[in-house]
Amino acid sequence: QVQLVESGGGLVQAGGSLRLSCAASGRTFSNYAMGWFRQAPGKEREFVAAISRSGGSTSYADSVKGRFTISRDNAENTVYLQMSSLKPEDTAVYYCAADFSFRVVPVRRSEYDYWGQGTQVTVSS
């Protein structure tokens, strides 16, 4: 079993920045790829970013490319999502997820095995 706990969400003005963290426990952190997803009210959960086991490969949704950066610290068992130039349309609950498969940077929701409880990000205009 893996436990994932997100933190760092909050209310920010458009154009501002936030850094989300996801602390993992339960299994060797460097054995799984990590991802961030988000879900806005009335919408499906969507892919935001993913990072490989070593941190050497990343993938981003087009909507956040150039504004968000995913990173990980395997010594601290933590994955981060640095969000900059935030827009009101970034408002959502953000979830981190872990994938134990062979996939390098999984981008589909169905590819992930464990999920955190989510953290709310609200961007005001």
PDB file of C-alpha atoms in Angstrom:
ATOM      1  CA  GLN A   1       0.000   0.000   0.000  1.00  0.00           C
ATOM      2  CA  VAL A   2       1.020   3.565  -0.648  1.00  0.00           C
ATOM      3  CA  GLN A   3      -0.261   6.623   1.147  1.00  0.00           C
ATOM      4  CA  LEU A   4      -0.166   9.975  -0.612  1.00  0.00           C
ATOM      5  CA  VAL A   5      -0.855  13.265   1.137  1.00  0.00           C
ATOM      6  CA  GLU A   6      -1.096  16.516  -0.807  1.00  0.00           C
ATOM      7  CA  SER A   7      -0.558  19.973   0.664  1.00  0.00           C
ATOM      8  CA  GLY A   8       0.051  23.529  -0.466  1.00  0.00           C
ATOM      9  CA  GLY A   9      -3.282  24.397  -2.009  1.00  0.00           C
ATOM     10  CA  GLY A  10      -5.069  27.648  -1.313  1.00  0.00           C
ATOM     11  CA  LEU A  11      -6.470  30.866  -2.721  1.00  0.00           C
ATOM     12  CA  VAL A  12      -4.300  32.945  -5.033  1.00  0.00           C
ATOM     13  CA  GLN A  13      -4.880  35.814  -7.434  1.00  0.00           C
ATOM     14  CA  ALA A  14      -4.546  35.363 -11.162  1.00  0.00           C
ATOM     15  CA  GLY A  15      -0.919  35.648 -12.170  1.00  0.00           C
ATOM     16  CA  GLY A  16       0.277  34.329  -8.841  1.00  0.00           C
ATOM     17  CA  SER A  17       2.123  31.161  -7.889  1.00  0.00           C
ATOM     18  CA  LEU A  18       1.654  28.150  -5.656  1.00  0.00           C
ATOM     19  CA  ARG A  19       3.713  25.059  -4.939  1.00  0.00           C
ATOM     20  CA  LEU A  20       1.921  21.818  -4.223  1.00  0.00           C
ATOM     21  CA  SER A  21       3.608  18.967  -2.386  1.00  0.00           C
ATOM     22  CA  CYS A  22       2.721  15.303  -2.206  1.00  0.00           C
ATOM     23  CA  ALA A  23       4.334  13.205   0.500  1.00  0.00           C
ATOM     24  CA  ALA A  24       4.440   9.459  -0.095  1.00  0.00           C
ATOM     25  CA  SER A  25       4.843   6.595   2.330  1.00  0.00           C
ATOM     26  CA  GLY A  26       4.457   2.847   2.375  1.00  0.00           C
ATOM     27  CA  ARG A  27       6.746   1.676  -0.420  1.00  0.00           C
ATOM     28  CA  THR A  28      10.057   2.666  -1.990  1.00  0.00           C
ATOM     29  CA  PHE A  29       9.316   6.043  -3.535  1.00  0.00           C
ATOM     30  CA  SER A  30      11.826   5.739  -6.360  1.00  0.00           C
ATOM     31  CA  ASN A  31      10.028   2.612  -7.625  1.00  0.00           C
ATOM     32  CA  TYR A  32       7.062   4.490  -9.026  1.00  0.00           C
ATOM     33  CA  ALA A  33       6.295   7.240 -11.468  1.00  0.00           C
ATOM     34  CA  MET A  34       4.251  10.110 -10.094  1.00  0.00           C
ATOM     35  CA  GLY A  35       1.597  12.315 -11.590  1.00  0.00           C
ATOM     36  CA  TRP A  36      -0.629  15.266 -10.855  1.00  0.00           C
ATOM     37  CA  PHE A  37      -4.239  15.474 -11.976  1.00  0.00           C
ATOM     38  CA  ARG A  38      -6.966  18.018 -11.351  1.00  0.00           C
ATOM     39  CA  GLN A  39     -10.727  18.075 -11.260  1.00  0.00           C
ATOM     40  CA  ALA A  40     -12.838  21.193 -11.589  1.00  0.00           C
ATOM     41  CA  PRO A  41     -16.509  21.252 -10.525  1.00  0.00           C
ATOM     42  CA  GLY A  42     -18.674  19.463 -13.051  1.00  0.00           C
ATOM     43  CA  LYS A  43     -15.689  18.236 -15.055  1.00  0.00           C
ATOM     44  CA  GLU A  44     -13.759  15.013 -15.321  1.00  0.00           C
ATOM     45  CA  ARG A  45     -10.409  14.546 -13.655  1.00  0.00           C
ATOM     46  CA  GLU A  46      -7.691  15.539 -16.112  1.00  0.00           C
ATOM     47  CA  PHE A  47      -3.970  14.966 -16.458  1.00  0.00           C
ATOM     48  CA  VAL A  48      -1.673  17.832 -15.480  1.00  0.00           C
ATOM     49  CA  ALA A  49       1.876  16.493 -15.278  1.00  0.00           C
ATOM     50  CA  ALA A  50       3.903  13.342 -14.699  1.00  0.00           C
ATOM     51  CA  ILE A  51       7.476  12.532 -13.756  1.00  0.00           C
ATOM     52  CA  SER A  52       9.515   9.356 -14.115  1.00  0.00           C
ATOM     53  CA  ARG A  53      11.051   7.358 -11.272  1.00  0.00           C
ATOM     54  CA  SER A  54      14.402   9.091 -11.506  1.00  0.00           C
ATOM     55  CA  GLY A  55      12.946  12.490 -12.316  1.00  0.00           C
ATOM     56  CA  GLY A  56      14.734  12.529 -15.647  1.00  0.00           C
ATOM     57  CA  SER A  57      11.586  12.529 -17.784  1.00  0.00           C
ATOM     58  CA  THR A  58       8.483  14.657 -17.497  1.00  0.00           C
ATOM     59  CA  SER A  59       5.266  15.215 -19.384  1.00  0.00           C
ATOM     60  CA  TYR A  60       2.747  18.073 -19.234  1.00  0.00           C
ATOM     61  CA  ALA A  61      -0.728  18.831 -20.428  1.00  0.00           C
ATOM     62  CA  ASP A  62      -0.717  21.494 -23.128  1.00  0.00           C
ATOM     63  CA  SER A  63      -2.816  23.767 -20.906  1.00  0.00           C
ATOM     64  CA  VAL A  64      -0.058  24.035 -18.269  1.00  0.00           C
ATOM     65  CA  LYS A  65       3.090  23.673 -20.358  1.00  0.00           C
ATOM     66  CA  GLY A  66       5.475  26.521 -19.666  1.00  0.00           C
ATOM     67  CA  ARG A  67       3.655  27.523 -16.476  1.00  0.00           C
ATOM     68  CA  PHE A  68       3.824  24.422 -14.266  1.00  0.00           C
ATOM     69  CA  THR A  69       6.870  22.370 -13.300  1.00  0.00           C
ATOM     70  CA  ILE A  70       6.803  18.916 -11.768  1.00  0.00           C
ATOM     71  CA  SER A  71       9.767  17.688  -9.744  1.00  0.00           C
ATOM     72  CA  ARG A  72      10.548  15.065  -7.154  1.00  0.00           C
ATOM     73  CA  ASP A  73      12.922  14.508  -4.275  1.00  0.00           C
ATOM     74  CA  ASN A  74      13.422  10.779  -3.826  1.00  0.00           C
ATOM     75  CA  ALA A  75      15.360  11.305  -0.614  1.00  0.00           C
ATOM     76  CA  GLU A  76      12.362  13.120   0.863  1.00  0.00           C
ATOM     77  CA  ASN A  77       9.701  10.865  -0.739  1.00  0.00           C
ATOM     78  CA  THR A  78       7.991  13.939  -2.112  1.00  0.00           C
ATOM     79  CA  VAL A  79       6.777  15.160  -5.485  1.00  0.00           C
ATOM     80  CA  TYR A  80       6.109  18.824  -6.177  1.00  0.00           C
ATOM     81  CA  LEU A  81       4.080  20.858  -8.610  1.00  0.00           C
ATOM     82  CA  GLN A  82       5.276  24.434  -8.986  1.00  0.00           C
ATOM     83  CA  MET A  83       2.487  26.484 -10.535  1.00  0.00           C
ATOM     84  CA  SER A  84       3.119  29.951 -11.929  1.00  0.00           C
ATOM     85  CA  SER A  85       1.122  32.470 -13.957  1.00  0.00           C
ATOM     86  CA  LEU A  86      -2.019  30.935 -12.538  1.00  0.00           C
ATOM     87  CA  LYS A  87      -5.319  31.512 -14.302  1.00  0.00           C
ATOM     88  CA  PRO A  88      -8.893  31.248 -13.006  1.00  0.00           C
ATOM     89  CA  GLU A  89      -9.314  28.168 -15.198  1.00  0.00           C
ATOM     90  CA  ASP A  90      -6.638  26.425 -13.104  1.00  0.00           C
ATOM     91  CA  THR A  91      -9.119  26.342 -10.219  1.00  0.00           C
ATOM     92  CA  ALA A  92      -9.666  22.714  -9.242  1.00  0.00           C
ATOM     93  CA  VAL A  93      -8.928  20.044  -6.700  1.00  0.00           C
ATOM     94  CA  TYR A  94      -5.421  18.769  -7.426  1.00  0.00           C
ATOM     95  CA  TYR A  95      -4.545  15.121  -6.847  1.00  0.00           C
ATOM     96  CA  CYS A  96      -1.229  13.328  -6.873  1.00  0.00           C
ATOM     97  CA  ALA A  97      -1.009   9.712  -7.972  1.00  0.00           C
ATOM     98  CA  ALA A  98       1.511   6.865  -8.102  1.00  0.00           C
ATOM     99  CA  ASP A  99       2.047   4.307 -10.876  1.00  0.00           C
ATOM    100  CA  PHE A 100       3.965   1.072 -10.268  1.00  0.00           C
ATOM    101  CA  SER A 101       3.988  -0.144 -13.856  1.00  0.00           C
ATOM    102  CA  PHE A 102       6.791  -0.053 -16.434  1.00  0.00           C
ATOM    103  CA  ARG A 103       5.436   3.190 -17.914  1.00  0.00           C
ATOM    104  CA  VAL A 104       7.963   6.037 -17.812  1.00  0.00           C
ATOM    105  CA  VAL A 105       5.596   9.003 -17.596  1.00  0.00           C
ATOM    106  CA  PRO A 106       2.001   7.762 -17.478  1.00  0.00           C
ATOM    107  CA  VAL A 107      -0.597  10.290 -18.579  1.00  0.00           C
ATOM    108  CA  ARG A 108      -3.883   8.370 -18.274  1.00  0.00           C
ATOM    109  CA  ARG A 109      -5.885   8.338 -15.086  1.00  0.00           C
ATOM    110  CA  SER A 110      -6.432   4.575 -15.450  1.00  0.00           C
ATOM    111  CA  GLU A 111      -2.677   3.937 -15.389  1.00  0.00           C
ATOM    112  CA  TYR A 112      -2.259   5.048 -11.793  1.00  0.00           C
ATOM    113  CA  ASP A 113      -2.542   2.726  -8.833  1.00  0.00           C
ATOM    114  CA  TYR A 114      -2.759   5.025  -5.811  1.00  0.00           C
ATOM    115  CA  TRP A 115      -4.264   8.453  -5.251  1.00  0.00           C
ATOM    116  CA  GLY A 116      -4.123  11.156  -2.635  1.00  0.00           C
ATOM    117  CA  GLN A 117      -7.134  12.887  -1.150  1.00  0.00           C
ATOM    118  CA  GLY A 118      -6.636  16.118  -3.089  1.00  0.00           C
ATOM    119  CA  THR A 119      -5.929  19.744  -2.269  1.00  0.00           C
ATOM    120  CA  GLN A 120      -8.035  22.699  -3.408  1.00  0.00           C
ATOM    121  CA  VAL A 121      -6.515  25.408  -5.576  1.00  0.00           C
ATOM    122  CA  THR A 122      -8.635  28.489  -6.213  1.00  0.00           C
ATOM    123  CA  VAL A 123      -7.466  31.248  -8.538  1.00  0.00           C
ATOM    124  CA  SER A 124      -9.383  34.498  -8.354  1.00  0.00           C
ATOM    125  CA  SER A 125      -9.621  36.914 -11.261  1.00  0.00           C
TER     126      SER A 125
END
